[in-house]
């Protein structure tokens, strides 16, 4: 079956611009997660959704970052007024809920470069 | 707060020898623990997890990990390494008591298996 997909695979933008990153989770997975991975580091938690609601957004670095999941499936991570420090690989993952410590299935990531 | 430490940036072993990749964690309450592997140009893949029960957990590709509560460790092991095991390995922790979805990852250990 289809795994987690993310679009675009690469995004180059200029400082100050707005970007949207999209994630399509595995069908039927109720939990969806966003992470940011910088070179030489592990994934850094940003936000996770259980259904349509953001259950924990404590990892979002500031109010320039926002994520939605309006129908409980596809999610979009939105970054306003991008800064060079936002450059990283943005990873999306999904899981069959949280019960029993469900493992996460990761997408290939979107590499964001802010010039 | 929860955290993960992978004390070795790099582990080198010869093919056929046993391998260990170390992980220690800190979490309030009881942990869910995970190992993921990242091959070049591919997304993170789940290897194994500890939820409860037997402290020795077996996973994909012949890997296993031992949960040690007193040492707060979850080291990844394999009795006989293969060249194809060469990859980047991440340990992750999640708090189990509140069933929270937030996972914290270590910074990764690069495993190199030489023929």
PDB file of C-alpha atoms in Angstrom:
ATOM      1  CA  UNK A   1       0.000   0.000   0.000  1.00  0.00           C
ATOM      2  CA  UNK A   2       0.923   3.653  -0.280  1.00  0.00           C
ATOM      3  CA  UNK A   3       3.122   5.110   2.394  1.00  0.00           C
ATOM      4  CA  UNK A   4       3.301   8.649   3.716  1.00  0.00           C
ATOM      5  CA  UNK A   5       3.887  11.146   0.935  1.00  0.00           C
ATOM      6  CA  UNK A   6       5.130  14.715   1.169  1.00  0.00           C
ATOM      7  CA  UNK A   7       5.128  17.474  -1.399  1.00  0.00           C
ATOM      8  CA  UNK A   8       7.141  19.181  -2.609  1.00  0.00           C
ATOM      9  CA  UNK A   9      10.298  17.118  -2.146  1.00  0.00           C
ATOM     10  CA  UNK A  10      12.372  20.273  -2.381  1.00  0.00           C
ATOM     11  CA  UNK A  11      11.428  23.897  -1.841  1.00  0.00           C
ATOM     12  CA  UNK A  12      13.710  26.874  -2.340  1.00  0.00           C
ATOM     13  CA  UNK A  13      12.374  30.228  -1.249  1.00  0.00           C
ATOM     14  CA  UNK A  14      13.595  33.670  -0.377  1.00  0.00           C
ATOM     15  CA  UNK A  15      13.782  35.138   3.094  1.00  0.00           C
ATOM     16  CA  UNK A  16      10.459  36.686   4.064  1.00  0.00           C
ATOM     17  CA  UNK A  17       8.305  34.531   1.791  1.00  0.00           C
ATOM     18  CA  UNK A  18       5.436  32.255   2.799  1.00  0.00           C
ATOM     19  CA  UNK A  19       5.610  28.480   2.219  1.00  0.00           C
ATOM     20  CA  UNK A  20       3.251  25.538   2.571  1.00  0.00           C
ATOM     21  CA  UNK A  21       4.382  21.953   2.980  1.00  0.00           C
ATOM     22  CA  UNK A  22       1.910  19.127   2.433  1.00  0.00           C
ATOM     23  CA  UNK A  23       1.660  15.680   3.995  1.00  0.00           C
ATOM     24  CA  UNK A  24      -0.556  12.778   2.921  1.00  0.00           C
ATOM     25  CA  UNK A  25      -0.615  10.156   5.679  1.00  0.00           C
ATOM     26  CA  UNK A  26      -1.294   6.464   5.346  1.00  0.00           C
ATOM     27  CA  UNK A  27      -5.005   5.908   4.856  1.00  0.00           C
ATOM     28  CA  UNK A  28      -6.772   5.218   8.148  1.00  0.00           C
ATOM     29  CA  UNK A  29      -4.013   6.572  10.352  1.00  0.00           C
ATOM     30  CA  UNK A  30      -5.569   8.909  12.876  1.00  0.00           C
ATOM     31  CA  UNK A  31      -2.376  10.424  14.300  1.00  0.00           C
ATOM     32  CA  UNK A  32      -0.130  12.692  12.242  1.00  0.00           C
ATOM     33  CA  UNK A  33       3.172  14.255  13.288  1.00  0.00           C
ATOM     34  CA  UNK A  34       5.470  16.981  11.978  1.00  0.00           C
ATOM     35  CA  UNK A  35       9.185  17.058  12.720  1.00  0.00           C
ATOM     36  CA  UNK A  36      12.105  19.206  11.599  1.00  0.00           C
ATOM     37  CA  UNK A  37      15.513  17.651  11.016  1.00  0.00           C
ATOM     38  CA  UNK A  38      18.664  19.692  10.687  1.00  0.00           C
ATOM     39  CA  UNK A  39      21.945  18.258   9.442  1.00  0.00           C
ATOM     40  CA  UNK A  40      23.576  16.012  11.999  1.00  0.00           C
ATOM     41  CA  UNK A  41      20.619  16.016  14.330  1.00  0.00           C
ATOM     42  CA  UNK A  42      17.647  13.820  15.031  1.00  0.00           C
ATOM     43  CA  UNK A  43      14.085  14.758  14.178  1.00  0.00           C
ATOM     44  CA  UNK A  44      12.806  17.595  16.353  1.00  0.00           C
ATOM     45  CA  UNK A  45       9.130  17.408  17.303  1.00  0.00           C
ATOM     46  CA  UNK A  46       6.946  20.261  16.074  1.00  0.00           C
ATOM     47  CA  UNK A  47       3.287  19.261  16.388  1.00  0.00           C
ATOM     48  CA  UNK A  48       1.000  16.266  16.299  1.00  0.00           C
ATOM     49  CA  UNK A  49      -2.663  15.800  15.430  1.00  0.00           C
ATOM     50  CA  UNK A  50      -5.124  13.246  16.679  1.00  0.00           C
ATOM     51  CA  UNK A  51      -7.870  13.466  14.085  1.00  0.00           C
ATOM     52  CA  UNK A  52      -8.476  17.062  13.097  1.00  0.00           C
ATOM     53  CA  UNK A  53      -7.241  18.709  16.270  1.00  0.00           C
ATOM     54  CA  UNK A  54      -3.711  19.627  17.242  1.00  0.00           C
ATOM     55  CA  UNK A  55      -3.169  17.572  20.393  1.00  0.00           C
ATOM     56  CA  UNK A  56       0.259  19.041  21.127  1.00  0.00           C
ATOM     57  CA  UNK A  57       1.848  21.997  19.330  1.00  0.00           C
ATOM     58  CA  UNK A  58       4.506  22.659  21.942  1.00  0.00           C
ATOM     59  CA  UNK A  59       7.320  22.113  19.462  1.00  0.00           C
ATOM     60  CA  UNK A  60       6.390  24.899  17.067  1.00  0.00           C
ATOM     61  CA  UNK A  61       9.273  27.369  17.430  1.00  0.00           C
ATOM     62  CA  UNK A  62       7.225  30.575  17.147  1.00  0.00           C
ATOM     63  CA  UNK A  63       3.999  31.992  15.771  1.00  0.00           C
ATOM     64  CA  UNK A  64       5.350  32.031  12.211  1.00  0.00           C
ATOM     65  CA  UNK A  65       4.702  28.283  12.131  1.00  0.00           C
ATOM     66  CA  UNK A  66       1.186  26.881  11.869  1.00  0.00           C
ATOM     67  CA  UNK A  67      -0.261  23.526  10.838  1.00  0.00           C
ATOM     68  CA  UNK A  68      -3.742  22.347   9.932  1.00  0.00           C
ATOM     69  CA  UNK A  69      -5.495  19.069   9.282  1.00  0.00           C
ATOM     70  CA  UNK A  70      -9.058  20.128   8.458  1.00  0.00           C
ATOM     71  CA  UNK A  71     -10.519  16.753   7.479  1.00  0.00           C
ATOM     72  CA  UNK A  72      -8.398  14.498   9.625  1.00  0.00           C
ATOM     73  CA  UNK A  73      -6.280  13.253   6.745  1.00  0.00           C
ATOM     74  CA  UNK A  74      -4.005  15.575   4.726  1.00  0.00           C
ATOM     75  CA  UNK A  75      -2.035  18.126   6.725  1.00  0.00           C
ATOM     76  CA  UNK A  76      -0.331  21.350   5.721  1.00  0.00           C
ATOM     77  CA  UNK A  77       2.533  22.982   7.591  1.00  0.00           C
ATOM     78  CA  UNK A  78       2.606  26.719   6.950  1.00  0.00           C
ATOM     79  CA  UNK A  79       5.573  28.982   7.565  1.00  0.00           C
ATOM     80  CA  UNK A  80       5.200  32.753   7.327  1.00  0.00           C
ATOM     81  CA  UNK A  81       7.998  35.269   6.815  1.00  0.00           C
ATOM     82  CA  UNK A  82      10.582  32.550   6.347  1.00  0.00           C
ATOM     83  CA  UNK A  83      14.057  33.011   7.797  1.00  0.00           C
ATOM     84  CA  UNK A  84      17.348  31.390   6.816  1.00  0.00           C
ATOM     85  CA  UNK A  85      17.281  29.461  10.084  1.00  0.00           C
ATOM     86  CA  UNK A  86      14.117  27.689   8.940  1.00  0.00           C
ATOM     87  CA  UNK A  87      16.172  25.745   6.380  1.00  0.00           C
ATOM     88  CA  UNK A  88      15.907  22.059   7.242  1.00  0.00           C
ATOM     89  CA  UNK A  89      14.220  18.831   6.187  1.00  0.00           C
ATOM     90  CA  UNK A  90      10.608  18.784   7.352  1.00  0.00           C
ATOM     91  CA  UNK A  91       9.375  15.273   8.091  1.00  0.00           C
ATOM     92  CA  UNK A  92       5.837  14.057   8.387  1.00  0.00           C
ATOM     93  CA  UNK A  93       4.809  10.778  10.019  1.00  0.00           C
ATOM     94  CA  UNK A  94       1.555   9.002  10.740  1.00  0.00           C
ATOM     95  CA  UNK A  95       0.477   6.195  13.047  1.00  0.00           C
ATOM     96  CA  UNK A  96      -2.586   4.149  13.898  1.00  0.00           C
ATOM     97  CA  UNK A  97      -3.468   6.319  16.845  1.00  0.00           C
ATOM     98  CA  UNK A  98      -1.451   6.413  20.042  1.00  0.00           C
ATOM     99  CA  UNK A  99      -2.642   3.316  21.903  1.00  0.00           C
ATOM    100  CA  UNK A 100       0.043   0.803  22.717  1.00  0.00           C
ATOM    101  CA  UNK A 101       2.825   3.060  21.614  1.00  0.00           C
ATOM    102  CA  UNK A 102       2.099   2.759  17.910  1.00  0.00           C
ATOM    103  CA  UNK A 103       5.177   3.136  15.735  1.00  0.00           C
ATOM    104  CA  UNK A 104       5.358   6.006  13.290  1.00  0.00           C
ATOM    105  CA  UNK A 105       5.631   5.714   9.525  1.00  0.00           C
ATOM    106  CA  UNK A 106       7.675   8.509   8.029  1.00  0.00           C
ATOM    107  CA  UNK A 107       7.503  10.254   4.697  1.00  0.00           C
ATOM    108  CA  UNK A 108      10.590  11.108   2.642  1.00  0.00           C
ATOM    109  CA  UNK A 109      10.597  14.706   3.842  1.00  0.00           C
ATOM    110  CA  UNK A 110      10.569  18.142   2.254  1.00  0.00           C
ATOM    111  CA  UNK A 111      13.934  19.877   2.057  1.00  0.00           C
ATOM    112  CA  UNK A 112      13.332  23.589   2.631  1.00  0.00           C
ATOM    113  CA  UNK A 113      16.061  26.048   1.698  1.00  0.00           C
ATOM    114  CA  UNK A 114      15.601  29.700   2.573  1.00  0.00           C
ATOM    115  CA  UNK A 115      17.983  31.971   0.686  1.00  0.00           C
TER     116      UNK A 115
ATOM    117  CA  UNK B   1      10.643  16.860  29.998  1.00  0.00           C
ATOM    118  CA  UNK B   2      11.885  13.880  28.074  1.00  0.00           C
ATOM    119  CA  UNK B   3      15.254  13.371  26.413  1.00  0.00           C
ATOM    120  CA  UNK B   4      17.363  10.803  24.597  1.00  0.00           C
ATOM    121  CA  UNK B   5      21.130  10.498  24.467  1.00  0.00           C
ATOM    122  CA  UNK B   6      23.050   8.507  21.888  1.00  0.00           C
ATOM    123  CA  UNK B   7      26.588   8.882  23.192  1.00  0.00           C
ATOM    124  CA  UNK B   8      28.354   7.635  20.069  1.00  0.00           C
ATOM    125  CA  UNK B   9      28.181   9.601  16.835  1.00  0.00           C
ATOM    126  CA  UNK B  10      29.793   6.692  15.003  1.00  0.00           C
ATOM    127  CA  UNK B  11      30.132   2.948  15.526  1.00  0.00           C
ATOM    128  CA  UNK B  12      32.421   0.851  13.343  1.00  0.00           C
ATOM    129  CA  UNK B  13      32.323  -2.947  13.316  1.00  0.00           C
ATOM    130  CA  UNK B  14      33.583  -5.700  11.079  1.00  0.00           C
ATOM    131  CA  UNK B  15      31.115  -7.852   9.188  1.00  0.00           C
ATOM    132  CA  UNK B  16      30.162 -10.910  11.202  1.00  0.00           C
ATOM    133  CA  UNK B  17      30.965  -9.309  14.549  1.00  0.00           C
ATOM    134  CA  UNK B  18      28.315  -8.357  17.093  1.00  0.00           C
ATOM    135  CA  UNK B  19      27.208  -4.727  17.185  1.00  0.00           C
ATOM    136  CA  UNK B  20      25.789  -2.475  19.876  1.00  0.00           C
ATOM    137  CA  UNK B  21      24.373   1.016  19.422  1.00  0.00           C
ATOM    138  CA  UNK B  22      23.789   2.742  22.736  1.00  0.00           C
ATOM    139  CA  UNK B  23      20.787   4.771  23.892  1.00  0.00           C
ATOM    140  CA  UNK B  24      19.835   6.218  27.268  1.00  0.00           C
ATOM    141  CA  UNK B  25      16.666   8.124  27.985  1.00  0.00           C
ATOM    142  CA  UNK B  26      14.923  10.330  30.495  1.00  0.00           C
ATOM    143  CA  UNK B  27      11.129  10.529  30.830  1.00  0.00           C
ATOM    144  CA  UNK B  28       8.522  11.210  33.478  1.00  0.00           C
ATOM    145  CA  UNK B  29       6.877   7.935  34.320  1.00  0.00           C
ATOM    146  CA  UNK B  30       7.160   4.855  32.137  1.00  0.00           C
ATOM    147  CA  UNK B  31       8.570   4.966  28.626  1.00  0.00           C
ATOM    148  CA  UNK B  32       7.707   3.705  25.220  1.00  0.00           C
ATOM    149  CA  UNK B  33      11.023   3.243  23.414  1.00  0.00           C
ATOM    150  CA  UNK B  34      11.691   2.949  19.700  1.00  0.00           C
ATOM    151  CA  UNK B  35      14.549   2.403  17.273  1.00  0.00           C
ATOM    152  CA  UNK B  36      14.397   3.733  13.727  1.00  0.00           C
ATOM    153  CA  UNK B  37      16.893   3.399  10.870  1.00  0.00           C
ATOM    154  CA  UNK B  38      17.587   5.862   8.072  1.00  0.00           C
ATOM    155  CA  UNK B  39      19.284   4.709   4.903  1.00  0.00           C
ATOM    156  CA  UNK B  40      20.794   7.289   2.503  1.00  0.00           C
ATOM    157  CA  UNK B  41      18.132   9.144   0.523  1.00  0.00           C
ATOM    158  CA  UNK B  42      15.348   7.237   2.253  1.00  0.00           C
ATOM    159  CA  UNK B  43      12.927   8.031   5.049  1.00  0.00           C
ATOM    160  CA  UNK B  44      13.148   6.759   8.600  1.00  0.00           C
ATOM    161  CA  UNK B  45      12.005   3.174   9.018  1.00  0.00           C
ATOM    162  CA  UNK B  46      10.755   1.537  12.199  1.00  0.00           C
ATOM    163  CA  UNK B  47      12.960  -1.269  13.574  1.00  0.00           C
ATOM    164  CA  UNK B  48      11.527  -2.238  16.950  1.00  0.00           C
ATOM    165  CA  UNK B  49       9.848  -0.952  20.086  1.00  0.00           C
ATOM    166  CA  UNK B  50       9.520  -1.614  23.791  1.00  0.00           C
ATOM    167  CA  UNK B  51       6.055  -1.172  25.239  1.00  0.00           C
ATOM    168  CA  UNK B  52       5.844  -3.470  28.233  1.00  0.00           C
ATOM    169  CA  UNK B  53       6.686  -7.022  29.253  1.00  0.00           C
ATOM    170  CA  UNK B  54       9.859  -8.827  28.233  1.00  0.00           C
ATOM    171  CA  UNK B  55      12.893  -6.571  28.467  1.00  0.00           C
ATOM    172  CA  UNK B  56      14.446  -8.114  25.348  1.00  0.00           C
ATOM    173  CA  UNK B  57      12.659  -6.977  22.228  1.00  0.00           C
ATOM    174  CA  UNK B  58      13.205  -8.478  18.788  1.00  0.00           C
ATOM    175  CA  UNK B  59      12.670  -6.526  15.614  1.00  0.00           C
ATOM    176  CA  UNK B  60      13.323  -6.363  11.902  1.00  0.00           C
ATOM    177  CA  UNK B  61      16.473  -7.599  10.118  1.00  0.00           C
ATOM    178  CA  UNK B  62      17.710  -9.595  13.125  1.00  0.00           C
ATOM    179  CA  UNK B  63      18.006  -6.573  15.427  1.00  0.00           C
ATOM    180  CA  UNK B  64      17.090  -6.695  19.090  1.00  0.00           C
ATOM    181  CA  UNK B  65      17.184  -4.264  21.991  1.00  0.00           C
ATOM    182  CA  UNK B  66      17.288  -4.639  25.727  1.00  0.00           C
ATOM    183  CA  UNK B  67      15.289  -2.370  28.021  1.00  0.00           C
ATOM    184  CA  UNK B  68      17.059  -1.711  31.318  1.00  0.00           C
ATOM    185  CA  UNK B  69      14.904   0.370  33.646  1.00  0.00           C
ATOM    186  CA  UNK B  70      17.525   0.824  36.376  1.00  0.00           C
ATOM    187  CA  UNK B  71      20.058   2.143  33.865  1.00  0.00           C
ATOM    188  CA  UNK B  72      17.420   3.928  31.768  1.00  0.00           C
ATOM    189  CA  UNK B  73      18.928   2.373  28.665  1.00  0.00           C
ATOM    190  CA  UNK B  74      17.645   0.765  25.486  1.00  0.00           C
ATOM    191  CA  UNK B  75      20.712  -0.414  23.557  1.00  0.00           C
ATOM    192  CA  UNK B  76      20.294  -1.808  20.056  1.00  0.00           C
ATOM    193  CA  UNK B  77      22.112  -5.057  19.308  1.00  0.00           C
ATOM    194  CA  UNK B  78      22.705  -7.588  16.584  1.00  0.00           C
ATOM    195  CA  UNK B  79      24.701 -10.818  17.000  1.00  0.00           C
ATOM    196  CA  UNK B  80      26.315 -10.722  13.542  1.00  0.00           C
ATOM    197  CA  UNK B  81      26.588  -7.488  11.562  1.00  0.00           C
ATOM    198  CA  UNK B  82      26.109  -7.239   7.807  1.00  0.00           C
ATOM    199  CA  UNK B  83      27.566  -4.630   5.464  1.00  0.00           C
ATOM    200  CA  UNK B  84      23.984  -3.785   4.526  1.00  0.00           C
ATOM    201  CA  UNK B  85      23.307  -2.742   8.144  1.00  0.00           C
ATOM    202  CA  UNK B  86      25.399   0.379   7.543  1.00  0.00           C
ATOM    203  CA  UNK B  87      23.024   3.300   8.119  1.00  0.00           C
ATOM    204  CA  UNK B  88      22.000   6.029  10.567  1.00  0.00           C
ATOM    205  CA  UNK B  89      20.158   4.789  13.654  1.00  0.00           C
ATOM    206  CA  UNK B  90      17.862   6.838  15.882  1.00  0.00           C
ATOM    207  CA  UNK B  91      16.510   6.041  19.331  1.00  0.00           C
ATOM    208  CA  UNK B  92      13.250   7.688  20.425  1.00  0.00           C
ATOM    209  CA  UNK B  93      11.211   7.891  23.627  1.00  0.00           C
ATOM    210  CA  UNK B  94       7.591   8.689  24.363  1.00  0.00           C
ATOM    211  CA  UNK B  95       5.880   8.888  27.743  1.00  0.00           C
ATOM    212  CA  UNK B  96       3.465   5.992  28.156  1.00  0.00           C
ATOM    213  CA  UNK B  97       1.500   7.029  31.241  1.00  0.00           C
ATOM    214  CA  UNK B  98      -0.364   9.875  29.577  1.00  0.00           C
ATOM    215  CA  UNK B  99      -0.350   8.214  26.149  1.00  0.00           C
ATOM    216  CA  UNK B 100       1.094  11.441  24.818  1.00  0.00           C
ATOM    217  CA  UNK B 101       2.033  11.491  21.161  1.00  0.00           C
ATOM    218  CA  UNK B 102       5.147  13.635  21.478  1.00  0.00           C
ATOM    219  CA  UNK B 103       8.293  11.651  20.682  1.00  0.00           C
ATOM    220  CA  UNK B 104      11.824  12.808  21.401  1.00  0.00           C
ATOM    221  CA  UNK B 105      14.632  11.500  19.213  1.00  0.00           C
ATOM    222  CA  UNK B 106      18.353  11.218  19.821  1.00  0.00           C
ATOM    223  CA  UNK B 107      20.812  12.786  17.405  1.00  0.00           C
ATOM    224  CA  UNK B 108      21.587   9.487  15.739  1.00  0.00           C
ATOM    225  CA  UNK B 109      24.489   7.060  15.492  1.00  0.00           C
ATOM    226  CA  UNK B 110      26.117   6.240  12.177  1.00  0.00           C
ATOM    227  CA  UNK B 111      26.838   2.543  11.955  1.00  0.00           C
ATOM    228  CA  UNK B 112      29.497   1.428   9.486  1.00  0.00           C
ATOM    229  CA  UNK B 113      30.024  -2.279   8.909  1.00  0.00           C
ATOM    230  CA  UNK B 114      33.216  -3.072   7.035  1.00  0.00           C
ATOM    231  CA  UNK B 115      33.693  -6.235   4.962  1.00  0.00           C
TER     232      UNK B 115
END
